Short mmCIF file of N, CA, C and O in Angstrom, two decimals:
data_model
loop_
_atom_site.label_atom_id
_atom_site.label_comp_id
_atom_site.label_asym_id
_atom_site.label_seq_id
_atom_site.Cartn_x
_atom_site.Cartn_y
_atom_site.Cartn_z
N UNK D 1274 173.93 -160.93 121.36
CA UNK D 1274 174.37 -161.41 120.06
C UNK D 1274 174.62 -162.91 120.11
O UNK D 1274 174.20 -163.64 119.21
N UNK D 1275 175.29 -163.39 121.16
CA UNK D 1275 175.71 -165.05 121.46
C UNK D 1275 174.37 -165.56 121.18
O UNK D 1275 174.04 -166.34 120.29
N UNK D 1276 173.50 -164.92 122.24
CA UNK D 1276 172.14 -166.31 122.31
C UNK D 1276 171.17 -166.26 120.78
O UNK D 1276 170.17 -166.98 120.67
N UNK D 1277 171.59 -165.37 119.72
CA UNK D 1277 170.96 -165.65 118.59
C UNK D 1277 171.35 -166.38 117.72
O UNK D 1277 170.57 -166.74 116.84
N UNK D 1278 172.92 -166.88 117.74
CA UNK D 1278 173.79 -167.69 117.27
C UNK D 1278 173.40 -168.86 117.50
O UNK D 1278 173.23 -169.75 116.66
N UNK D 1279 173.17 -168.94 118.96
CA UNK D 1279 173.14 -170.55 119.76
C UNK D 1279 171.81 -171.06 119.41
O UNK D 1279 171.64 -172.25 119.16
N UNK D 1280 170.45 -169.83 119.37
CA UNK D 1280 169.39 -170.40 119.09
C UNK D 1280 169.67 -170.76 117.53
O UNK D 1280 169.27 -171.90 117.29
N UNK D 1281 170.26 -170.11 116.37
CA UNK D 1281 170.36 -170.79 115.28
C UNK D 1281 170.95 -172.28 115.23
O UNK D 1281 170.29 -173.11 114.61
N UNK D 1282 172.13 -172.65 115.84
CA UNK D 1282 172.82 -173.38 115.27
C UNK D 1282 172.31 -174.98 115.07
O UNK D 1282 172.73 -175.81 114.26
N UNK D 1283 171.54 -175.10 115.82
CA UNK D 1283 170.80 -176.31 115.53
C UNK D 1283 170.37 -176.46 114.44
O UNK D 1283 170.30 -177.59 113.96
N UNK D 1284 169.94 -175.30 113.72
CA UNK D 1284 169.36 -175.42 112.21
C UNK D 1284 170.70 -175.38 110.81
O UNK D 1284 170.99 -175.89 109.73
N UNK D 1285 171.15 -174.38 111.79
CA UNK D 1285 172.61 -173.79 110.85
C UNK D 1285 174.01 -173.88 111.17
O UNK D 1285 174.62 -172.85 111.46
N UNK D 1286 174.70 -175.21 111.14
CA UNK D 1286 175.75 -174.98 112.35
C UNK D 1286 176.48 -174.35 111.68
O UNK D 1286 177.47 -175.04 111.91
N UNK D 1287 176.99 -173.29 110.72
CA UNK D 1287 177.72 -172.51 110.50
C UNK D 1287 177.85 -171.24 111.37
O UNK D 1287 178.78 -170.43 111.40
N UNK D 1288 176.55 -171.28 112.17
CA UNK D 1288 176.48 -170.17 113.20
C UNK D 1288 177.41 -170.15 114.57
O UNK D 1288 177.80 -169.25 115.31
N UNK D 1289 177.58 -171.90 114.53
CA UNK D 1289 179.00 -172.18 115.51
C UNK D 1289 179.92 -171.51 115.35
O UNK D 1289 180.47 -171.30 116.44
N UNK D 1290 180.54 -170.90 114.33
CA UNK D 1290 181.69 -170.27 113.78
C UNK D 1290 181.62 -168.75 115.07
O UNK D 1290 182.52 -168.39 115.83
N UNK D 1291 180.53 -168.28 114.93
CA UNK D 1291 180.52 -166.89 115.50
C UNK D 1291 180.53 -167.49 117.11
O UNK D 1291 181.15 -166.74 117.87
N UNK D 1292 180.02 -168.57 117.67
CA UNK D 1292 179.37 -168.85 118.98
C UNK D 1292 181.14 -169.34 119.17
O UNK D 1292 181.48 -168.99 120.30
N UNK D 1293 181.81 -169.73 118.73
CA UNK D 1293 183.19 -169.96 118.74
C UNK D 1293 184.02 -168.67 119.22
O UNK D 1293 184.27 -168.35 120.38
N UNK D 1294 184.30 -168.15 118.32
CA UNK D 1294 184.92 -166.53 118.04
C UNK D 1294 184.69 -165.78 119.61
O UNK D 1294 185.48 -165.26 120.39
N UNK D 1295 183.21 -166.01 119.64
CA UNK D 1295 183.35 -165.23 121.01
C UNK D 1295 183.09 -165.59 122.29
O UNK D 1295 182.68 -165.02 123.30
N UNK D 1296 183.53 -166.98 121.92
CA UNK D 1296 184.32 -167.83 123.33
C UNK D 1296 185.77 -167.91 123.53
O UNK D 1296 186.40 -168.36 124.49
N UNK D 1297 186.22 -167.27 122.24
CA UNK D 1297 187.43 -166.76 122.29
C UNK D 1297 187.82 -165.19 122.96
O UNK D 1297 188.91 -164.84 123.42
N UNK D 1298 186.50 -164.37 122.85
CA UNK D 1298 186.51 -163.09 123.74
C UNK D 1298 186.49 -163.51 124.95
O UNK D 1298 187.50 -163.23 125.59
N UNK D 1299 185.72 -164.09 125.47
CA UNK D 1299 185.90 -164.41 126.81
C UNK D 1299 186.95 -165.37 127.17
O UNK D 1299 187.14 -165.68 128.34
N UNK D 1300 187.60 -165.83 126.26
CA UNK D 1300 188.67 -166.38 127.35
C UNK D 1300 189.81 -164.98 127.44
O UNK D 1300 190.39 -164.45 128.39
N UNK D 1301 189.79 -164.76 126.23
CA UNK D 1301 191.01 -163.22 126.46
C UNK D 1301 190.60 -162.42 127.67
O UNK D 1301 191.43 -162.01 128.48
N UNK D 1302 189.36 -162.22 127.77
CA UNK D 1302 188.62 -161.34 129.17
C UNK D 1302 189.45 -162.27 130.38
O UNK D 1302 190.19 -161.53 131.02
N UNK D 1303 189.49 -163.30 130.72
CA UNK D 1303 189.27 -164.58 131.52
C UNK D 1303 190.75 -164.32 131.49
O UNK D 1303 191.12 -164.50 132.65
N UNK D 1304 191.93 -163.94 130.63
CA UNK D 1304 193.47 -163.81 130.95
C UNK D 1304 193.64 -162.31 131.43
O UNK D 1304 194.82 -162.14 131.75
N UNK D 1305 193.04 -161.36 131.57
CA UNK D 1305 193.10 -159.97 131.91
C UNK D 1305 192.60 -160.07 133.28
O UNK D 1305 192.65 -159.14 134.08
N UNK D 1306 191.91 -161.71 133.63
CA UNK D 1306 191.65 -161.42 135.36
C UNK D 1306 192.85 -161.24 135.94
O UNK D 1306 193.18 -160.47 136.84
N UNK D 1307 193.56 -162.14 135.23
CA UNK D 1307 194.95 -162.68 136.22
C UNK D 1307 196.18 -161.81 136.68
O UNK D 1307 197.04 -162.10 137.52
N UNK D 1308 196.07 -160.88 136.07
CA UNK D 1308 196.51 -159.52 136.57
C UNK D 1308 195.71 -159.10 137.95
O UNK D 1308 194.63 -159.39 138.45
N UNK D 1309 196.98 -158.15 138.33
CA UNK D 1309 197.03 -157.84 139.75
C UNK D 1309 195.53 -156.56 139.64
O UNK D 1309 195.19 -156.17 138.52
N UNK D 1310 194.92 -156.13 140.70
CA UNK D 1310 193.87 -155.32 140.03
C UNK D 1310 194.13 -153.75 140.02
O UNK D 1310 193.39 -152.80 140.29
N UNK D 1311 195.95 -153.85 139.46
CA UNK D 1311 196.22 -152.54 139.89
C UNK D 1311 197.02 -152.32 138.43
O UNK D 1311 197.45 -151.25 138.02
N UNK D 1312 197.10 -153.46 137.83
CA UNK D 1312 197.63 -153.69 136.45
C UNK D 1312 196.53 -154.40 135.51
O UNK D 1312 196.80 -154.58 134.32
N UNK D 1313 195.25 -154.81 136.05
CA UNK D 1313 194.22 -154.77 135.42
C UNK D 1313 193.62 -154.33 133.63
O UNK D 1313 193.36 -154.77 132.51
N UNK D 1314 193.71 -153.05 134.57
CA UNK D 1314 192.81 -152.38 133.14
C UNK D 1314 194.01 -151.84 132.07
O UNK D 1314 193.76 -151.35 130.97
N UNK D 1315 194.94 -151.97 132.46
CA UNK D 1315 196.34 -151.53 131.12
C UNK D 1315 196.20 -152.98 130.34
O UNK D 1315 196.05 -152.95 129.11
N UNK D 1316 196.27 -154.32 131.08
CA UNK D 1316 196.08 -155.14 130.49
C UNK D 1316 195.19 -155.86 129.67
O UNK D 1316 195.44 -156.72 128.83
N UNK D 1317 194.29 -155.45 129.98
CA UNK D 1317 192.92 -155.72 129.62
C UNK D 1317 192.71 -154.75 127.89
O UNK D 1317 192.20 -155.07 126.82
N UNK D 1318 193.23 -153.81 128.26
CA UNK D 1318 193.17 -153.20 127.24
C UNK D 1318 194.26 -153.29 126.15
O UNK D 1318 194.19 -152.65 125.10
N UNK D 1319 195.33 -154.18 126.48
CA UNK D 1319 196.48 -154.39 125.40
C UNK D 1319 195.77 -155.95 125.28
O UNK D 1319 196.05 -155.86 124.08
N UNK D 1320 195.47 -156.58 125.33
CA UNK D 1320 194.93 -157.65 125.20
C UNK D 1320 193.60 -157.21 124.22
O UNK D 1320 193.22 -157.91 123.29
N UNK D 1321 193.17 -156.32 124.47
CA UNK D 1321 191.92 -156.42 123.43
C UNK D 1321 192.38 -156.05 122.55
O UNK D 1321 192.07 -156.69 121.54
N UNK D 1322 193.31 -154.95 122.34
CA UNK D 1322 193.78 -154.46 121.21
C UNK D 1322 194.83 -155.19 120.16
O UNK D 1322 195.08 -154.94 118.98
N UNK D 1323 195.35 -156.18 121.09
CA UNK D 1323 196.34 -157.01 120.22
C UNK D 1323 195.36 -158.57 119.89
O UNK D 1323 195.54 -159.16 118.83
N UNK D 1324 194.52 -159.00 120.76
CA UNK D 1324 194.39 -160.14 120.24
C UNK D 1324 192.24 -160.44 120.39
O UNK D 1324 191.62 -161.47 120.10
N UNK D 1325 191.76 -159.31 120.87
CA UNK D 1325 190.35 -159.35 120.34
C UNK D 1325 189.60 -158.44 119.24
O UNK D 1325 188.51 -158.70 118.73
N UNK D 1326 190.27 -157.55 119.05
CA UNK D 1326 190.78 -156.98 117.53
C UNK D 1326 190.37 -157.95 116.25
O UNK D 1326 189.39 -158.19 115.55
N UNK D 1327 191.42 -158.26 116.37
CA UNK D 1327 191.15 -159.53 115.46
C UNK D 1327 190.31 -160.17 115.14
O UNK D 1327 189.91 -160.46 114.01
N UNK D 1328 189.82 -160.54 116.51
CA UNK D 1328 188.75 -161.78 116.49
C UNK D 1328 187.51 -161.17 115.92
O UNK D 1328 186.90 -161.65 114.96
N UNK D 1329 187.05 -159.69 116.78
CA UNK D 1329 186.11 -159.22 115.80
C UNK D 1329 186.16 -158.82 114.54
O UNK D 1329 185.22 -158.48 113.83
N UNK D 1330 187.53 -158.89 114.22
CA UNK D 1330 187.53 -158.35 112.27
C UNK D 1330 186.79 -159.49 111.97
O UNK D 1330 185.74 -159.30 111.35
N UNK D 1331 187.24 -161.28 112.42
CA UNK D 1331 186.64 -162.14 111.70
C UNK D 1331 185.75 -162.47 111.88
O UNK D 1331 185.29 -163.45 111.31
N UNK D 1332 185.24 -161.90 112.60
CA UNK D 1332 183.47 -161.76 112.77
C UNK D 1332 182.91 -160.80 112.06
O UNK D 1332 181.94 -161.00 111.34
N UNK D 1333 183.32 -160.00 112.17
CA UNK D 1333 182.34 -158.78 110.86
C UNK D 1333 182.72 -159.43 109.93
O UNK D 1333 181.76 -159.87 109.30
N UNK D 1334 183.97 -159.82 109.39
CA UNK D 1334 184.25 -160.22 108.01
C UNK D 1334 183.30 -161.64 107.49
O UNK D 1334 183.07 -161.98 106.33
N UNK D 1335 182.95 -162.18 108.47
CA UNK D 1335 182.48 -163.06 108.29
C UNK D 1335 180.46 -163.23 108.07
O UNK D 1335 179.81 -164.07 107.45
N UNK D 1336 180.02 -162.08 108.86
CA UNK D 1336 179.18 -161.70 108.80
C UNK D 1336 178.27 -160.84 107.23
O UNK D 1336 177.12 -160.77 106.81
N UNK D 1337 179.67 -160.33 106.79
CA UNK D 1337 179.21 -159.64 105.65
C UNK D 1337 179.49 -160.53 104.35
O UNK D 1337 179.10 -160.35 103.19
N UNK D 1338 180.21 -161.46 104.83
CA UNK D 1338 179.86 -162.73 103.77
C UNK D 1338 178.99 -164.02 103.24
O UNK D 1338 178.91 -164.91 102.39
N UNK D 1339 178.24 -163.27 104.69
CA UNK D 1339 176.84 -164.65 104.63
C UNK D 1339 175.82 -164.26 104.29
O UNK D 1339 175.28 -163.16 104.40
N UNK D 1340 175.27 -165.95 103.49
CA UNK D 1340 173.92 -164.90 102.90
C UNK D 1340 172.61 -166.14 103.10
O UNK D 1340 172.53 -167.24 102.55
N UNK D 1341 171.92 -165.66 103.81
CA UNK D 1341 170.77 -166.45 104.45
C UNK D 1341 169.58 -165.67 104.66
O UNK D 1341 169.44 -164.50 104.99
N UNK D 1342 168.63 -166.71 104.36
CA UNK D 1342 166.98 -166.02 103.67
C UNK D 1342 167.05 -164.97 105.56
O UNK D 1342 167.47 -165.46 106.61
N UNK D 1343 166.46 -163.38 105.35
CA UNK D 1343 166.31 -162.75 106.11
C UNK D 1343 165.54 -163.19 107.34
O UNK D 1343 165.91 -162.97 108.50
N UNK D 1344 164.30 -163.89 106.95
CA UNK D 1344 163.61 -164.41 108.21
C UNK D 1344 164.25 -165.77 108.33
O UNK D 1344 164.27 -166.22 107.18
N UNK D 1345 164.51 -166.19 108.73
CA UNK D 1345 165.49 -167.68 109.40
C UNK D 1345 166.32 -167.02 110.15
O UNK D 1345 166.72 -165.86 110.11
N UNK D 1346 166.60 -168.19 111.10
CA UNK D 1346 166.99 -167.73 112.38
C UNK D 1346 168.17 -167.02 112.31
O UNK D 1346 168.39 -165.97 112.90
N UNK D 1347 169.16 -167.78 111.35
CA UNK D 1347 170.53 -167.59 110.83
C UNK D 1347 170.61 -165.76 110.37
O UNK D 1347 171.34 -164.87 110.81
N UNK D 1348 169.62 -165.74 109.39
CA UNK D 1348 169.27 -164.31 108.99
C UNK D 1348 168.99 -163.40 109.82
O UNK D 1348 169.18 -162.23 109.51
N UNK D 1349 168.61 -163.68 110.74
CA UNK D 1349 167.84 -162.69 111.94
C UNK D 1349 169.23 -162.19 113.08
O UNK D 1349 169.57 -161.11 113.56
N UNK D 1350 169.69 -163.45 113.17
CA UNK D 1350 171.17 -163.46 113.56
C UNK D 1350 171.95 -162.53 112.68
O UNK D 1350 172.61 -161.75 113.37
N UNK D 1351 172.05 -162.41 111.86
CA UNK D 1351 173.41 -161.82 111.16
C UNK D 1351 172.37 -160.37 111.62
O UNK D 1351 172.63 -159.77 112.66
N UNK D 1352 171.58 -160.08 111.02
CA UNK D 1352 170.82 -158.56 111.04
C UNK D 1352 171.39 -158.43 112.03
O UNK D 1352 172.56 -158.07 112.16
N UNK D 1353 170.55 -158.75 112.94
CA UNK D 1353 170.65 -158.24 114.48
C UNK D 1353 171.61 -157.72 114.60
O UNK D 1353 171.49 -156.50 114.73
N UNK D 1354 173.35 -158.41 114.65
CA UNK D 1354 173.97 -158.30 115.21
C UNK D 1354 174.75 -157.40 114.22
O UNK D 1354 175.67 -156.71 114.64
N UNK D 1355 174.36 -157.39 112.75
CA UNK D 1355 175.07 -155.83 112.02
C UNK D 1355 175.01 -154.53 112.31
O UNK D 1355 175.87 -153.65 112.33
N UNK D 1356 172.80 -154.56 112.74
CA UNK D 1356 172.33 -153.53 113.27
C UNK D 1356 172.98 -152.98 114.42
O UNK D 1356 173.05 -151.76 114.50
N UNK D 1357 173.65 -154.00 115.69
CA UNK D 1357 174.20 -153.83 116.85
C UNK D 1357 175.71 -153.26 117.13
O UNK D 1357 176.14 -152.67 118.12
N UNK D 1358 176.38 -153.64 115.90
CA UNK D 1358 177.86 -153.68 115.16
C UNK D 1358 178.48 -152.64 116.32
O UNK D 1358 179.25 -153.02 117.20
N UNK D 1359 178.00 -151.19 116.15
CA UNK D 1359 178.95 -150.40 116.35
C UNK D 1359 179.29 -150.52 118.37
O UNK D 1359 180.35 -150.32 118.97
N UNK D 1360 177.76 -150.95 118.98
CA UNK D 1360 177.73 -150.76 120.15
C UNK D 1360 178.44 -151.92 120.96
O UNK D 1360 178.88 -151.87 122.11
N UNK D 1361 178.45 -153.10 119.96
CA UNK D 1361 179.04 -154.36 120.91
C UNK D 1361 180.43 -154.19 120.36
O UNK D 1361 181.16 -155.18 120.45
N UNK D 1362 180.88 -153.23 119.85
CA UNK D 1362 182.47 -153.06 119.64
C UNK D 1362 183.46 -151.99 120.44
O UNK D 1362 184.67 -151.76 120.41
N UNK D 1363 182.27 -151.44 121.22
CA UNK D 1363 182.83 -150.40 121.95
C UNK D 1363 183.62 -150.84 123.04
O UNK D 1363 184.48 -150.19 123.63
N UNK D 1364 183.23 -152.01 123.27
CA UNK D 1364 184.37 -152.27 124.36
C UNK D 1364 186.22 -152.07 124.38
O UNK D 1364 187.16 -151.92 125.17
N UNK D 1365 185.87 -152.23 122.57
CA UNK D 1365 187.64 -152.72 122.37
C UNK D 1365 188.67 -151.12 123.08
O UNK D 1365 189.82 -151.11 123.52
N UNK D 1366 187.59 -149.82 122.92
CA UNK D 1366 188.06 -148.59 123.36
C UNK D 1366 188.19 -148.13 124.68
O UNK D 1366 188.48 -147.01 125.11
N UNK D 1367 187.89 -149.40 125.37
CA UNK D 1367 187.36 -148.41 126.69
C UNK D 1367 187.43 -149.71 127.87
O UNK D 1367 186.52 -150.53 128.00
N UNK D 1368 188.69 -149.72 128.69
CA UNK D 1368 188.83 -151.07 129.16
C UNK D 1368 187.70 -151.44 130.64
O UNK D 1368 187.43 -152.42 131.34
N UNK D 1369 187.25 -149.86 130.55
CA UNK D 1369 186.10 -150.05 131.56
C UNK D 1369 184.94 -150.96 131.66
O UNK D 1369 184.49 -151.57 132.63
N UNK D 1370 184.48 -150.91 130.25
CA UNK D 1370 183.21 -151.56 129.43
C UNK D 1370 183.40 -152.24 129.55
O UNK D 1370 184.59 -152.50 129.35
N UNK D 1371 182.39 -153.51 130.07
CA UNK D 1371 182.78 -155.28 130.19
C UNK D 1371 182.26 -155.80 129.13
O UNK D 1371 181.32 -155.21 128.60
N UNK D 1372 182.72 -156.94 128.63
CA UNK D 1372 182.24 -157.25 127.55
C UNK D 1372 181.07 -157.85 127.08
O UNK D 1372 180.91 -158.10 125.88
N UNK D 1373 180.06 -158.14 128.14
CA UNK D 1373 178.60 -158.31 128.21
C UNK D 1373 177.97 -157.27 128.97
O UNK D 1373 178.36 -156.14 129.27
N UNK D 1374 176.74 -158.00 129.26
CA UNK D 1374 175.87 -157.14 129.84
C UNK D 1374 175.12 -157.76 130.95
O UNK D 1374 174.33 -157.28 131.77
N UNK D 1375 175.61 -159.08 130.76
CA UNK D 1375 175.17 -159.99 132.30
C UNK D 1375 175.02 -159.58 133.36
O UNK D 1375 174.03 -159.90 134.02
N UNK D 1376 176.25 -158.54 133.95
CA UNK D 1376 176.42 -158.26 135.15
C UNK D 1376 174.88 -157.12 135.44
O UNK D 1376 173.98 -157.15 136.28
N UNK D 1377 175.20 -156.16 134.20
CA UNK D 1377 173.51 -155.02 134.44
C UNK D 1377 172.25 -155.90 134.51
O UNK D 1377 171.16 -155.40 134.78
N UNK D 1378 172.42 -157.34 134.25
CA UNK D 1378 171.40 -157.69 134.00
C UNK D 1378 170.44 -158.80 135.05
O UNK D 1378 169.28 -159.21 135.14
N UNK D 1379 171.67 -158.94 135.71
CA UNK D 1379 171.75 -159.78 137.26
C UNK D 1379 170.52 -158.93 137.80
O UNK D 1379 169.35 -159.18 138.07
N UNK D 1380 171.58 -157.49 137.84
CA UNK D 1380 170.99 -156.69 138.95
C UNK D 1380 169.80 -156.22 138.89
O UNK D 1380 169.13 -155.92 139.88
N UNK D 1381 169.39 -156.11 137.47
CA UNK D 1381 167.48 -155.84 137.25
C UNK D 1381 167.03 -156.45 137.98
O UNK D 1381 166.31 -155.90 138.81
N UNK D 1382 167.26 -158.08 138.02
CA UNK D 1382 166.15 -159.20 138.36
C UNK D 1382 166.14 -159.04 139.85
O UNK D 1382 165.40 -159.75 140.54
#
């Protein structure tokens, strides 16, 4: 979802808004290291629930308020990532789920 943002924003910097938001997920991820790894995942998971919660309301909310021609990059961006909605939110349930997919994706290569 990030790298469709980032490829827009050169055209659209309103797309910064979202490439923002979820540099704000990862820093909340980035305060759930600092726990011991035995208090970890309780934390990790009151942290998403109290303060990345949020962040994705204002991302969907924000998403369903934009309106940009479908093929442009901006457009392709919002689709994408409506179509994706339910699966890149699953993390907030499940403190197991990391919040990318980098790590599965290391290991292909």
């Amino acid at each position: 979802m990030r790298r469709k943002f980032v490829e827009a924003e050169p055209f659209y910097p309103e797309a910064g808004h979202v490439v923002e938001r979820i540099g704000q997920l990862y820093a909340i991820e980035a305060e759930a290291k600092r726990a011991s790894p035995e208090e970890r995942l309780a934390r990790l998971a009151a942290l998403r629930a109290k303060q990345s919660k949020p962040v994705l309301d204002e991302i969907r909310t924000w998403l369903m308020t934009q309106r940009a021609l479908p093929r442009s990059a901006l457009g392709k961006a919002i689709a994408y990532t409506r179509g994706l909605w339910p699966g890149l939110v699953r993390f907030l349930n499940d403190p197991k789920i990391p919040l990318d997919t980098n790590g599965v994706e290391r290991a292909l290569r």
